[in-house]
Short mmCIF file of C-alpha atoms in Angstrom, two decimals:
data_model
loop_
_atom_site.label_atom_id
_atom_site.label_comp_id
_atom_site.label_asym_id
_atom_site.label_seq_id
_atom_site.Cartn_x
_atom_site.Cartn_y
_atom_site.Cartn_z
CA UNK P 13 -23.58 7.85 -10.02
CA UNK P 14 -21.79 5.73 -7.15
CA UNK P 15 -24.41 2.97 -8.00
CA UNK P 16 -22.55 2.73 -11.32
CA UNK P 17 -19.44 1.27 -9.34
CA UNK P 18 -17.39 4.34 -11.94
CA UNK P 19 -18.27 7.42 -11.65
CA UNK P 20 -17.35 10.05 -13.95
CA UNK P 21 -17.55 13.83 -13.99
CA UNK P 22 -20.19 15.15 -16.36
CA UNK P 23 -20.45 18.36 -15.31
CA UNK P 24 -22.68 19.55 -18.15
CA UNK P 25 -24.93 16.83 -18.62
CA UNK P 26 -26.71 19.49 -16.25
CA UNK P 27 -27.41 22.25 -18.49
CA UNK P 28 -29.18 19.99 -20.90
CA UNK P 29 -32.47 20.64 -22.01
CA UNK P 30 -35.38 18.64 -22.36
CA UNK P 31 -38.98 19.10 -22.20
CA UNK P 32 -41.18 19.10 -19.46
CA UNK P 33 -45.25 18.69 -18.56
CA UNK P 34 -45.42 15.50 -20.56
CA UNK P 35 -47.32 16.07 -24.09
CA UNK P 36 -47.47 19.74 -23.27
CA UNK P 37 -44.12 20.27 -23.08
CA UNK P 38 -43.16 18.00 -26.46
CA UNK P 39 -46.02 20.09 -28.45
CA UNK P 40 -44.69 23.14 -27.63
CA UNK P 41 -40.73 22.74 -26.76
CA UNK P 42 -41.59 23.82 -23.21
CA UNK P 43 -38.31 23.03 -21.34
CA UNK P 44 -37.52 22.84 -18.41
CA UNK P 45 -35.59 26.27 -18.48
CA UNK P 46 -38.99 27.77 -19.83
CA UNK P 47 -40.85 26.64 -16.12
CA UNK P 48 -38.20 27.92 -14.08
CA UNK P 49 -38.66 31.41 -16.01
CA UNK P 50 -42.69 30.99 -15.16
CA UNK P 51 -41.62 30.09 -11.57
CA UNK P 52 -39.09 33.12 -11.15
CA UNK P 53 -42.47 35.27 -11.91
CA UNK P 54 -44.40 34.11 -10.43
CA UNK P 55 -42.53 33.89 -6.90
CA UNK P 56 -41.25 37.79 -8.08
CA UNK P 57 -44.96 37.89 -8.08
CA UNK P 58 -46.19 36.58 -5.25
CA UNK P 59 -43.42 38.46 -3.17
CA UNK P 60 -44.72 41.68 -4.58
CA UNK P 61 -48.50 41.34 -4.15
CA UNK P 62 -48.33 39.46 -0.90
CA UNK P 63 -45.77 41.50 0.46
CA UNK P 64 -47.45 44.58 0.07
CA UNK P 65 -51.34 43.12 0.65
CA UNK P 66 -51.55 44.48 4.25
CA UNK P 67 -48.95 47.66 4.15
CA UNK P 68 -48.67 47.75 7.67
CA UNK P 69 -46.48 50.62 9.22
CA UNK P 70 -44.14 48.28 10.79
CA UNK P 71 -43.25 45.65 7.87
CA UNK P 72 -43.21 42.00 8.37
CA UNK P 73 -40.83 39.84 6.88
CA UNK P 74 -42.44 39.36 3.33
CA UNK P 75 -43.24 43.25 3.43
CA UNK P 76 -39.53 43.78 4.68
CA UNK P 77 -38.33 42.01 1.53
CA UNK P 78 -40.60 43.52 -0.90
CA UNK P 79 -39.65 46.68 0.28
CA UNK P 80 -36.31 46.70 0.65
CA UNK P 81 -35.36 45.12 -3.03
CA UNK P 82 -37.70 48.08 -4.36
CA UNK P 83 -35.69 50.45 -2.52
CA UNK P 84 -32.46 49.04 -3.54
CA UNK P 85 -33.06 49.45 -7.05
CA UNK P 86 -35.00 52.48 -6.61
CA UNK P 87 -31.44 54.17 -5.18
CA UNK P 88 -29.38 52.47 -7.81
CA UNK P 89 -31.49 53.72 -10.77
CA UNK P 90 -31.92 57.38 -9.30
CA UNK P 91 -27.98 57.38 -8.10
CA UNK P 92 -26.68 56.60 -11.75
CA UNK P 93 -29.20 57.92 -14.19
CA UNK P 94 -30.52 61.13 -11.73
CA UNK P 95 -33.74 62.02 -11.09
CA UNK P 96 -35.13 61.90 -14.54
CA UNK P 97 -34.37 57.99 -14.66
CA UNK P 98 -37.16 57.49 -12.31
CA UNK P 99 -39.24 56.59 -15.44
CA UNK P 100 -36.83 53.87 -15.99
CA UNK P 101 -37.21 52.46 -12.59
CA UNK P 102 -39.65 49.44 -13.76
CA UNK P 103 -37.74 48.37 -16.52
CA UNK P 104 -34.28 47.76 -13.97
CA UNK P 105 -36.23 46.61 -11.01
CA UNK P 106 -37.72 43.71 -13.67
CA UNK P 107 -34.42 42.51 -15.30
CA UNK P 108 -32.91 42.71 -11.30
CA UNK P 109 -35.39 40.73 -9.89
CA UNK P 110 -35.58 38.11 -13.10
CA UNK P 111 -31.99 37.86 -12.83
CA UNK P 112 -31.77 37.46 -9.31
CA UNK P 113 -34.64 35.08 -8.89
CA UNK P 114 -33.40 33.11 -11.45
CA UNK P 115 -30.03 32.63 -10.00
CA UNK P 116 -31.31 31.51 -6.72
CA UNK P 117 -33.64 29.05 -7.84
CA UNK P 118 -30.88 27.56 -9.41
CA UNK P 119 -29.24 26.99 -6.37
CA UNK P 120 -31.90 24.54 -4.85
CA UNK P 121 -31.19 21.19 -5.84
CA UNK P 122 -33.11 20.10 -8.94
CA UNK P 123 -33.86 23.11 -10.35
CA UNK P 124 -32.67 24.70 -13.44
CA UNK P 125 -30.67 27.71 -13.70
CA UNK P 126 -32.11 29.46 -16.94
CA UNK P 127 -29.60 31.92 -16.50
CA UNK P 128 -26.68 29.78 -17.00
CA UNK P 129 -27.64 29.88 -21.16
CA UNK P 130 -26.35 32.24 -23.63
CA UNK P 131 -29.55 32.26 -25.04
CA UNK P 132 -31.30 33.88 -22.25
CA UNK P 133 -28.87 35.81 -21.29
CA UNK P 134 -28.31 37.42 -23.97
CA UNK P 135 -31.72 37.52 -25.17
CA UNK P 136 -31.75 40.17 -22.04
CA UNK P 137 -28.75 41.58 -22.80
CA UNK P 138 -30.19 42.79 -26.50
CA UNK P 139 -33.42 43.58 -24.66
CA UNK P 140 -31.43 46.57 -22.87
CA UNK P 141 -28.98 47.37 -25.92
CA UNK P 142 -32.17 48.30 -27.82
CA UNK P 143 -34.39 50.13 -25.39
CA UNK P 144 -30.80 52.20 -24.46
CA UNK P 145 -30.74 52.74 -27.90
CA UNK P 146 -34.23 53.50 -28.82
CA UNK P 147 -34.14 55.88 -25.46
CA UNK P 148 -30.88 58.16 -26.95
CA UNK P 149 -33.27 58.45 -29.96
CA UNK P 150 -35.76 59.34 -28.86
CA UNK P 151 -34.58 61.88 -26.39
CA UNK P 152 -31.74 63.55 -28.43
CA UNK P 153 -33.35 62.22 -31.86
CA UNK P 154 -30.03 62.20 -34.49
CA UNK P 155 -27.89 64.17 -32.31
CA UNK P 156 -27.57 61.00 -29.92
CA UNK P 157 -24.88 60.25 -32.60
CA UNK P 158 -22.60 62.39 -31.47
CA UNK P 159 -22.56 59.74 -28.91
CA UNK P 160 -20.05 58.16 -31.27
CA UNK P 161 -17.37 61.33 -31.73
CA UNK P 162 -16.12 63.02 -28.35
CA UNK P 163 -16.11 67.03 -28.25
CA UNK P 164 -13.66 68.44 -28.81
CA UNK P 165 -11.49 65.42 -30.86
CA UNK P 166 -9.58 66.84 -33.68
CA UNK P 167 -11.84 66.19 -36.84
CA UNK P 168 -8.73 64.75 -38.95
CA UNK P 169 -9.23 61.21 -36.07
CA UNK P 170 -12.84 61.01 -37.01
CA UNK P 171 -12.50 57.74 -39.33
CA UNK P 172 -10.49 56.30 -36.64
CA UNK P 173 -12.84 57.37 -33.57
CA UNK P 174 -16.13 56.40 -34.94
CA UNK P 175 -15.69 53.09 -35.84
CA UNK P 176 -13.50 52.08 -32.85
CA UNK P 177 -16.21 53.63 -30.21
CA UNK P 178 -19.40 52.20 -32.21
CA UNK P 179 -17.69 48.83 -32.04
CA UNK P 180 -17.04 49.29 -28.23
CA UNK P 181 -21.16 50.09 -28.21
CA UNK P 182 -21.50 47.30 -30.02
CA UNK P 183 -19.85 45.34 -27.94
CA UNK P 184 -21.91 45.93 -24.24
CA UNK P 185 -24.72 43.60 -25.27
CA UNK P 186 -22.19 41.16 -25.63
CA UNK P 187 -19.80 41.57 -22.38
CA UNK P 188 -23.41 42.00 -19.97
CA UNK P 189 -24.53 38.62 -21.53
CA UNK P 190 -21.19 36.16 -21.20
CA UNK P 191 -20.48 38.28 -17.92
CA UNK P 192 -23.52 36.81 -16.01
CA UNK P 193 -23.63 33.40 -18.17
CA UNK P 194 -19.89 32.48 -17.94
CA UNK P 195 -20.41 33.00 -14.06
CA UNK P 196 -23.70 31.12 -13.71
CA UNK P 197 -21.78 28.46 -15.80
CA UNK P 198 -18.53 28.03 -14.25
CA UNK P 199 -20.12 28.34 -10.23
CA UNK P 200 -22.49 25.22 -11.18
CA UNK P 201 -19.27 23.37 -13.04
CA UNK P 202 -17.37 23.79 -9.90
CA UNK P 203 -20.42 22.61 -7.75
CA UNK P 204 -21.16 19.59 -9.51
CA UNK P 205 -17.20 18.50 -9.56
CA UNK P 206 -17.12 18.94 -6.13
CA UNK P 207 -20.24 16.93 -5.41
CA UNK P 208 -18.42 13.94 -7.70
CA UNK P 209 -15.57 14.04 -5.89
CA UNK P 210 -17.46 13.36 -2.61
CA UNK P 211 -19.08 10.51 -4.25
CA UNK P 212 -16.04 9.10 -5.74
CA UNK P 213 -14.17 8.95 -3.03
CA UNK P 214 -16.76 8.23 -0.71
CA UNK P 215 -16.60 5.22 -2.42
CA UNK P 216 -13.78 3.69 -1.48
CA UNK P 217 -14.54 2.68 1.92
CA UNK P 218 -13.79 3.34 4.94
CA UNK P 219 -10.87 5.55 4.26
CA UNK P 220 -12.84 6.87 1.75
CA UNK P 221 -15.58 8.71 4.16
CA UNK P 222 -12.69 10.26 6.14
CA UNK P 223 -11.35 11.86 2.59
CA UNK P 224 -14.70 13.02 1.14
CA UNK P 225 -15.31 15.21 4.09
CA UNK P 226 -12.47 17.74 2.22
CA UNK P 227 -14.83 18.00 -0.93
CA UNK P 228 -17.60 18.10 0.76
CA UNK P 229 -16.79 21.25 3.39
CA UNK P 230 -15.57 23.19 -0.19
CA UNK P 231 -18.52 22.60 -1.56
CA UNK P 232 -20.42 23.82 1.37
CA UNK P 233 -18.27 26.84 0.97
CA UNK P 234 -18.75 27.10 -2.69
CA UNK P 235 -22.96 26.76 -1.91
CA UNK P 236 -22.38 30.26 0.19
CA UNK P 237 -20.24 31.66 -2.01
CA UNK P 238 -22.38 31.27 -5.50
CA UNK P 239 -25.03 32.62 -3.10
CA UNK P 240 -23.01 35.69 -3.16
CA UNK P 241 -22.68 35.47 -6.68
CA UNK P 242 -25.68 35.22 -7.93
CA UNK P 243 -26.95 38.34 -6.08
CA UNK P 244 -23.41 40.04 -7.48
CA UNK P 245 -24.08 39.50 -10.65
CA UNK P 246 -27.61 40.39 -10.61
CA UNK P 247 -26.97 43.62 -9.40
CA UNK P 248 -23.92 43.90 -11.53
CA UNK P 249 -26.65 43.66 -14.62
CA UNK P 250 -28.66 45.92 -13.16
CA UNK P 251 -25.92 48.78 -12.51
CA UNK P 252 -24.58 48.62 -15.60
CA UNK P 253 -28.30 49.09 -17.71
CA UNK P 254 -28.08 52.05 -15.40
CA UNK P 255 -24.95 53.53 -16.67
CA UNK P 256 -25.64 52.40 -20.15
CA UNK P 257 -29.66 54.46 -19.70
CA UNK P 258 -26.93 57.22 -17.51
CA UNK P 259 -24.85 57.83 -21.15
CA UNK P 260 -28.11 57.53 -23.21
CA UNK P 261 -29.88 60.35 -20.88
CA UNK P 262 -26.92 62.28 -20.92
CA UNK P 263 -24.82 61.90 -23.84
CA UNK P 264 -21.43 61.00 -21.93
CA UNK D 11 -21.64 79.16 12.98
CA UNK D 12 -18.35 76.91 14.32
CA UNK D 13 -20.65 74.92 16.20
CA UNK D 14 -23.01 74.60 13.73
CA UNK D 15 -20.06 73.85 10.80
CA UNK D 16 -18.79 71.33 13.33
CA UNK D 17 -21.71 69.57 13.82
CA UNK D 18 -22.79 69.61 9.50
CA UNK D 19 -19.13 67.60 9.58
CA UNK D 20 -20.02 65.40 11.94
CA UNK D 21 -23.55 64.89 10.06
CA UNK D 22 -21.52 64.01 7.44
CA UNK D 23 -18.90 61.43 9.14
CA UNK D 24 -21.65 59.86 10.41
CA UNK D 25 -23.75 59.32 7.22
CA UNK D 26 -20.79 58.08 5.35
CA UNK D 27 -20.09 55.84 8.02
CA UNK D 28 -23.57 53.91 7.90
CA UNK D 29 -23.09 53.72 4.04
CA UNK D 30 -25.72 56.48 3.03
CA UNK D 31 -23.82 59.50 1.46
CA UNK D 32 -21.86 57.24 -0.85
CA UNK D 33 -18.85 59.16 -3.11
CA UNK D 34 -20.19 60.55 -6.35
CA UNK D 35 -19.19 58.50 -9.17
CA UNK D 36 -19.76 56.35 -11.68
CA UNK D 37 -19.66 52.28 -11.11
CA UNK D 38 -19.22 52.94 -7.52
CA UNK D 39 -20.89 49.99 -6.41
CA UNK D 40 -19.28 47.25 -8.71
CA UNK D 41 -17.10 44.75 -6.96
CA UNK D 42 -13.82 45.80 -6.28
CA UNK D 43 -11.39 42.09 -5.79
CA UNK D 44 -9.03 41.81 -7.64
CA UNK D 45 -10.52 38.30 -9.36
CA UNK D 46 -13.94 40.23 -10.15
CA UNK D 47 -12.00 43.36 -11.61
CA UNK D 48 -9.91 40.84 -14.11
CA UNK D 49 -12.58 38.82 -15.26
CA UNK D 50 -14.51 42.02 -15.97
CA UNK D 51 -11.40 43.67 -18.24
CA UNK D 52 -10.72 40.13 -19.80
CA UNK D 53 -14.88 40.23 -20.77
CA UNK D 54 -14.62 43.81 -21.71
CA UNK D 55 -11.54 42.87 -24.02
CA UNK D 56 -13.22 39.89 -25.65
CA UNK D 57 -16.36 41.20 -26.38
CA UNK D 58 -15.03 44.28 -28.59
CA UNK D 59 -12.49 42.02 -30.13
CA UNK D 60 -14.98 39.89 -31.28
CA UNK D 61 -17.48 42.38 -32.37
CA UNK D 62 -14.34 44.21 -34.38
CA UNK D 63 -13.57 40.22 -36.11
CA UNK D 64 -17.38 40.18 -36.80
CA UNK D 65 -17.74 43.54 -38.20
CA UNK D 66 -14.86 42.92 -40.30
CA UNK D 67 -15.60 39.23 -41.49
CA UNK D 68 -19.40 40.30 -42.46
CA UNK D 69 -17.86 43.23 -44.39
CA UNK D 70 -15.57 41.23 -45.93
CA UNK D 71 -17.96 38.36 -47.13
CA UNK D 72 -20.26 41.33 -48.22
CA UNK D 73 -18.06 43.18 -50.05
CA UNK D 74 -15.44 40.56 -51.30
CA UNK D 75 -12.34 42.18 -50.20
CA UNK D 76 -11.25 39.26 -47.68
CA UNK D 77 -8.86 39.66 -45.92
CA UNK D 78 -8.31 43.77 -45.59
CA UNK D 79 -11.19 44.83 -43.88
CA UNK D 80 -10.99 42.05 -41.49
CA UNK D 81 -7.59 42.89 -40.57
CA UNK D 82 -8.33 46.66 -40.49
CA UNK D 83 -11.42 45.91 -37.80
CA UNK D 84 -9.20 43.55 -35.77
CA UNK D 85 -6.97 46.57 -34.99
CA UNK D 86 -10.18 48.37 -34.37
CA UNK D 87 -11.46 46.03 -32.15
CA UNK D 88 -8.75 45.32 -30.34
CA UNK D 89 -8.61 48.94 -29.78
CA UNK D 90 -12.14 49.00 -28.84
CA UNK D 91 -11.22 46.81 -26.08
CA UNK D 92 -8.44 48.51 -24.46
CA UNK D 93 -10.79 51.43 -24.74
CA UNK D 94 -13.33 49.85 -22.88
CA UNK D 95 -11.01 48.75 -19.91
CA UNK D 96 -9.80 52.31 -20.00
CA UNK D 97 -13.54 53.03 -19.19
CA UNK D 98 -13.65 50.94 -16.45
CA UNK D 99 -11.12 52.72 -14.64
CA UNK D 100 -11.01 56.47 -15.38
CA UNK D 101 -13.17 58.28 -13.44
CA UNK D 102 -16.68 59.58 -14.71
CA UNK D 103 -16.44 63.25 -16.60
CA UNK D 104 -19.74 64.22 -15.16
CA UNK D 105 -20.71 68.01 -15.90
CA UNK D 106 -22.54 69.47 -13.24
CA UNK D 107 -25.86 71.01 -14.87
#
């Protein structure tokens, strides 16, 4: 950008996609955002497998890791659900570790943060809305609707209660998906202005490298602190699919 | 027994200290600051307001009675949403069984 003599701010020229792997990528519409997702896998993979190939009493690093992001979840599934959301455990410890994977890679420079689109977002965010769902049914079968009218409520407020609380079910797939995109979003907008204004400046001359130092120390601050955030919001997805699987176990 | 009592409460200061007997209840790990919180409630508001404006625009094209029903599921939803913040801050009603 400084090469241009003008730089501007295009802070979402970043977010574009386009496809990747040549003629592969064109015949299929494999974007880039698509190979991060097969990246995040496989490194959830690799952690996994390798970190638990040898098993050794006293953990190594890689073992350390492993372990300690299965017990994490482990705890935060069995804390909120209770004991009988063991059999949940998987499908939380995937969507934590996709989420969380995919917000670090899209720290490093060059990558793409997948999690930064609506799409994917909320693709996951429907994802959970119907196996909550589809786990009410199935364990309370059609008296999970009584999810939708509180004991004990006079009867006279039921056409005012049931619509009002199935539009506030309605609306969690919605609030978990822009929650974790509109953060993703706005902590890479910030990044990239940040990074302009070093180069702008910069620019100037001499003056100018004294000046950009200010821009560039926030954005080494803002680096840490979207580090933060993308774990924060990972496990913020991953609590509340807990509560959500907590009300459909238990009914309230 | 007073030794024993005294030493179950220190048991206990000392486990809440390093973080592993945290307080029952629900949400008790989401972030607390005050920025996080708002965002959160400002989501939590948004989302049911839109899915009441949905709701009640689909119903409307549907069923031709523009503008009632939309009006009638903006109330809802905005209701919805205070609702939902509500949520966020009243403290679980677990039963114990």
């Amino acid at each position: 950008m400084a090469a241009e003599g003008k730089a501007t701010i295009d802070a979402l020229h970043q977010f574009e996609l386009v496809p990747v792997l040549g003629d592969f990528g064109h015949a299929y519409m494999f974007s880039q955002s698509n190979l991060f997702m097969v990246i995040a896998v496989l490194v959830i993979t690799v952690l996994m497998v390798a970190g638990m190939a040898r098993s050794a009493i006293v953990p190594g690093r890689l073992q350390a890791l492993a372990e300690s992001s299965y017990e994490f979840v482990h705890d935060m599934v069995v804390g909120q659900v209770g004991d009988e959301g063991k059999r949940y455990f998987p499908f939380v410890f995937c969507l934590f570790m996709f989420v969380l994977v995919g917000n670090l890679l899209g720290l490093i420079p060059y990558a793409f943060t997948f999690t930064s689109h609506i799409a994917v977002t909320f693709g996951l965010a429907a994802l959970v809305f119907v196996v909550v769902t589809v786990v009410g049914l199935v364990i309370h079968g059609t008296h999970f609707f009584t999810y939708f009218f509180p004991e004990g409520a006079p009867k006279v407020l039921a056409p005012i209660i049931i619509p009002i609380e199935i539009i506030s079910y309605l609306s969690r797939p919605i609030s978990l998906s822009v929650r974790l995109f509109a953060n993703m979003v706005a902590g890479h907008v910030m990044l990239i202005v940040f990074a302009t204004f070093v180069v702008m400046i910069g620019s100037i001359g001499a003056v100018g490298y004294v000046g950009a130092v200010l821009p560039l120390v926030m954005n080494v601050a803002l680096v840490g602190f979207e580090l933060l955030v993308a774990f924060l919001q990972a496990y913020v997805f991953a609590i509340l699919t807990s509560i959500y699987l907590h009300d459909a176990v238990h009914l309230h | 027994m007073n030794e024993r009592d005294g030493f179950e409460r220190r048991l206990q200061e000392a486990r809440a200290k390093r973080g592993l007997d945290q307080p029952a209840g629900s949400q008790k790990g989401l972030p607390a600051g005050s920025w996080g919180v708002g965002l959160r409630a400002g989501i939590e508001v948004a989302s049911a307001l839109a899915v009441g404006v949905g709701v009640g625009i689909g119903l409307d094209r549907w069923l031709g009675t523009w503008p009632w029903l939309f009006l009638l599921f903006f109330v809802a939803g905005s209701v919805a949403g205070v609702l939902n913040v509500y949520r966020m801050f009243s403290p679980p009603k677990r039963r114990i069984d």
